[in-house]
Amino acid sequence: MKRVIAIADRAASISLKLLVALNMLFFLSFLAVLLFAAGRAHAEIPTCTGADMLSALQKQSPATYAKIEAEAAATLNGKGLLWKLEKSGEQPSYLFGTMHMTDPRVTTLPAYAQKAFDAAGTLIIETTDVLDKQKMMTAMLKEPDLMMFTDSTTLSSLLSPDEAAAMNAALDARGIPPATVAKMKPWMLSAMMALPACELAR
């Protein structure tokens, strides 16, 4: 049986708490977007679309593309996602790079990573709080000032009128009433807005 250990169980540094808060942000954002979307009569989750900018660059400017590829190839350990840590007389450990995305190309482990995962006796992850609603709410209530303004500050109070109008327009385009995020810290809102609406909804 594999043991699962959350790093947050072993350390209480502020940087780790921020990582935990970011995980909670994505979970809460998912719920919030669905509620806002329902409230504003959005009929379905938007389809994720995109363009392969590297392929376009390869056609438009082969020399620039070749330069970027050469720089990437010269980056030390630039292709590593799964790292093996070895020490004489000890079982090897593995470190796997992950992203907070729902794309199956990210959430489906490649065969080499799955093999390391299956052979592992212990799994250490950032936090297990997001898997338990009660734990998540407890963590949020302990230090709400990491994510929200707890004084009279609002997002709009930090912006010029033009900036506030642009922010509100962007929120409206996402189906998020500006009043619902007025007390949210800028880092939290920017992390939420950095993802496309389809990703947040998924």
Coordinates of C-alpha atoms in Angstrom, one line a residue:
M1 CA 0.0 0.0 0.0
K2 CA 1.3 3.4 -1.0
R3 CA 1.6 6.1 1.7
V4 CA 0.5 9.6 0.7
I5 CA 2.2 12.4 2.5
A6 CA 1.3 16.1 2.1
I7 CA 4.3 18.4 2.4
A8 CA 2.0 20.8 4.3
D9 CA 1.9 18.1 7.0
R10 CA 5.6 18.5 7.5
A11 CA 6.2 22.2 7.1
A12 CA 4.4 25.4 7.9
S13 CA 6.4 28.0 6.0
I14 CA 4.6 31.0 4.5
S15 CA 5.7 30.0 1.0
L16 CA 4.1 26.6 1.4
K17 CA 0.9 28.1 2.7
L18 CA 0.8 30.2 -0.4
L19 CA 1.1 27.1 -2.6
V20 CA -1.7 25.5 -0.6
A21 CA -3.8 28.6 -1.1
L22 CA -3.1 28.6 -4.8
N23 CA -4.4 25.0 -5.0
M24 CA -7.5 26.0 -3.1
L25 CA -7.9 29.0 -5.5
F26 CA -8.2 26.7 -8.5
F27 CA -10.7 24.5 -6.7
L28 CA -12.8 27.4 -5.6
S29 CA -12.5 29.1 -8.9
F30 CA -13.9 26.0 -10.5
L31 CA -16.9 26.1 -8.2
A32 CA -17.3 29.8 -8.5
V33 CA -17.2 29.9 -12.3
L34 CA -19.8 27.2 -12.5
L35 CA -22.1 29.0 -10.1
F36 CA -21.6 32.3 -11.9
A37 CA -22.1 30.7 -15.2
A38 CA -25.4 29.1 -14.1
G39 CA -26.5 32.4 -12.6
R40 CA -25.9 34.2 -15.8
A41 CA -27.5 31.5 -17.9
H42 CA -24.5 30.3 -19.7
A43 CA -25.7 27.1 -21.4
E44 CA -22.5 25.1 -21.7
I45 CA -18.8 25.0 -20.8
P46 CA -16.9 27.0 -23.4
T47 CA -14.7 24.9 -25.8
C48 CA -11.0 25.3 -25.3
T49 CA -9.3 26.4 -28.5
G50 CA -5.8 27.6 -29.3
A51 CA -3.1 28.0 -31.9
D52 CA 0.2 26.3 -32.2
M53 CA 2.4 29.4 -32.2
L54 CA 5.6 27.5 -32.8
S55 CA 4.3 25.8 -35.9
A56 CA 3.2 29.2 -37.2
L57 CA 6.6 30.7 -36.4
Q58 CA 8.3 27.8 -38.2
K59 CA 6.4 28.7 -41.4
Q60 CA 6.7 32.5 -41.1
S61 CA 10.3 32.7 -39.9
P62 CA 12.4 29.5 -40.2
A63 CA 15.5 31.3 -39.0
T64 CA 13.9 32.6 -35.8
Y65 CA 12.3 29.1 -35.2
A66 CA 15.7 27.4 -35.6
K67 CA 17.3 29.9 -33.2
I68 CA 14.6 29.2 -30.5
E69 CA 15.0 25.4 -31.0
A70 CA 18.8 25.7 -30.7
E71 CA 18.5 27.7 -27.5
A72 CA 16.0 25.2 -26.1
A73 CA 18.3 22.3 -27.0
A74 CA 21.2 24.0 -25.2
T75 CA 19.3 24.4 -22.0
L76 CA 20.8 22.1 -19.3
N77 CA 18.3 19.4 -18.4
G78 CA 15.7 21.2 -20.5
K79 CA 13.7 18.2 -21.4
G80 CA 13.3 16.6 -18.0
L81 CA 9.8 16.0 -16.5
L82 CA 10.7 12.9 -14.4
W83 CA 13.9 13.1 -12.3
K84 CA 15.6 10.2 -10.7
L85 CA 17.4 10.8 -7.4
E86 CA 20.0 8.2 -6.5
K87 CA 22.2 7.6 -3.5
S88 CA 24.5 4.6 -2.9
G89 CA 22.8 2.0 -0.6
E90 CA 19.3 3.7 -0.9
Q91 CA 16.3 3.0 -3.1
P92 CA 15.9 5.6 -5.8
S93 CA 13.4 8.4 -5.5
Y94 CA 11.6 10.3 -8.3
L95 CA 10.5 13.9 -8.8
F96 CA 7.8 14.5 -11.4
G97 CA 7.0 18.0 -12.8
T98 CA 3.3 18.7 -12.9
M99 CA 1.0 21.6 -13.9
H100 CA -2.4 22.7 -12.6
M101 CA -4.3 21.9 -15.8
T102 CA -7.1 19.5 -16.8
D103 CA -5.8 18.7 -20.2
P104 CA -5.5 14.9 -20.5
R105 CA -2.0 15.3 -21.9
V106 CA -1.1 16.6 -18.5
T107 CA -3.2 14.5 -16.2
T108 CA -2.4 11.2 -17.9
L109 CA 1.0 9.9 -16.8
P110 CA 3.4 8.8 -19.5
A111 CA 4.5 5.2 -19.3
Y112 CA 7.9 5.9 -17.7
A113 CA 6.3 8.1 -15.0
Q114 CA 3.5 5.5 -14.4
K115 CA 6.1 2.8 -13.9
A116 CA 8.0 4.9 -11.3
F117 CA 4.7 5.7 -9.6
D118 CA 3.5 2.1 -9.4
A119 CA 6.9 1.0 -7.9
A120 CA 6.9 3.8 -5.2
G121 CA 6.1 3.0 -1.6
T122 CA 5.5 6.6 -0.6
L123 CA 4.0 9.4 -2.6
I124 CA 4.6 13.0 -1.4
I125 CA 2.4 15.8 -2.8
E126 CA 1.9 19.5 -2.2
T127 CA -1.2 19.1 -0.1
T128 CA -4.2 16.8 0.4
D129 CA -6.4 19.7 1.7
V130 CA -8.1 20.3 -1.6
L131 CA -9.4 16.7 -1.5
D132 CA -11.3 17.3 1.7
K133 CA -13.8 20.2 1.7
Q134 CA -13.7 20.5 5.5
K135 CA -9.9 20.7 5.6
M136 CA -9.9 23.2 2.8
M137 CA -12.3 25.5 4.5
T138 CA -10.4 25.2 7.8
A139 CA -7.1 26.1 6.0
M140 CA -8.8 29.1 4.4
L141 CA -10.3 30.3 7.7
K142 CA -7.0 30.0 9.5
E143 CA -5.3 32.7 7.3
P144 CA -7.9 34.4 5.1
D145 CA -5.5 37.4 4.6
L146 CA -3.4 35.2 2.3
M147 CA -6.1 35.3 -0.3
M148 CA -8.5 38.1 0.6
F149 CA -8.2 41.7 1.9
T150 CA -9.4 41.7 5.5
D151 CA -9.3 45.5 5.9
S152 CA -11.1 48.2 3.9
T153 CA -9.0 47.6 0.8
T154 CA -10.6 46.5 -2.4
L155 CA -9.2 45.6 -5.8
S156 CA -10.8 48.8 -7.2
S157 CA -9.2 50.9 -4.6
L158 CA -5.7 49.9 -5.9
L159 CA -6.6 50.8 -9.5
S160 CA -7.2 53.9 -11.5
P161 CA -10.7 54.4 -12.8
D162 CA -9.6 53.2 -16.3
E163 CA -7.9 50.1 -14.9
A164 CA -10.9 49.3 -12.8
A165 CA -13.2 49.6 -15.8
A166 CA -10.9 47.3 -17.8
M167 CA -10.8 44.8 -15.0
N168 CA -14.6 44.8 -14.7
A169 CA -15.0 44.4 -18.4
A170 CA -12.7 41.3 -18.3
L171 CA -14.6 39.9 -15.4
D172 CA -18.0 40.5 -17.1
A173 CA -16.7 38.7 -20.2
R174 CA -15.9 35.7 -18.0
G175 CA -19.4 35.8 -16.4
I176 CA -18.0 36.8 -13.1
P177 CA -19.8 39.7 -11.3
P178 CA -17.0 42.1 -10.2
A179 CA -18.6 42.5 -6.7
T180 CA -17.9 38.9 -6.0
V181 CA -14.1 39.3 -6.3
A182 CA -13.8 42.8 -4.9
K183 CA -12.0 41.7 -1.8
M184 CA -9.8 39.2 -3.6
K185 CA -6.0 39.8 -3.4
P186 CA -4.5 40.7 -6.9
W187 CA -2.3 37.6 -7.1
M188 CA -5.3 35.4 -6.6
L189 CA -7.5 37.1 -9.2
S190 CA -4.6 37.3 -11.7
A191 CA -4.0 33.6 -11.3
M192 CA -7.6 32.9 -11.9
M193 CA -7.9 35.2 -14.9
A194 CA -4.7 33.9 -16.4
L195 CA -6.4 30.6 -17.3
P196 CA -9.0 30.5 -20.2
A197 CA -12.6 30.3 -19.1
C198 CA -12.9 26.8 -20.5
E199 CA -10.1 25.6 -18.2
L200 CA -11.6 27.2 -15.1
A201 CA -15.0 25.6 -15.9
R202 CA -13.5 22.2 -16.5

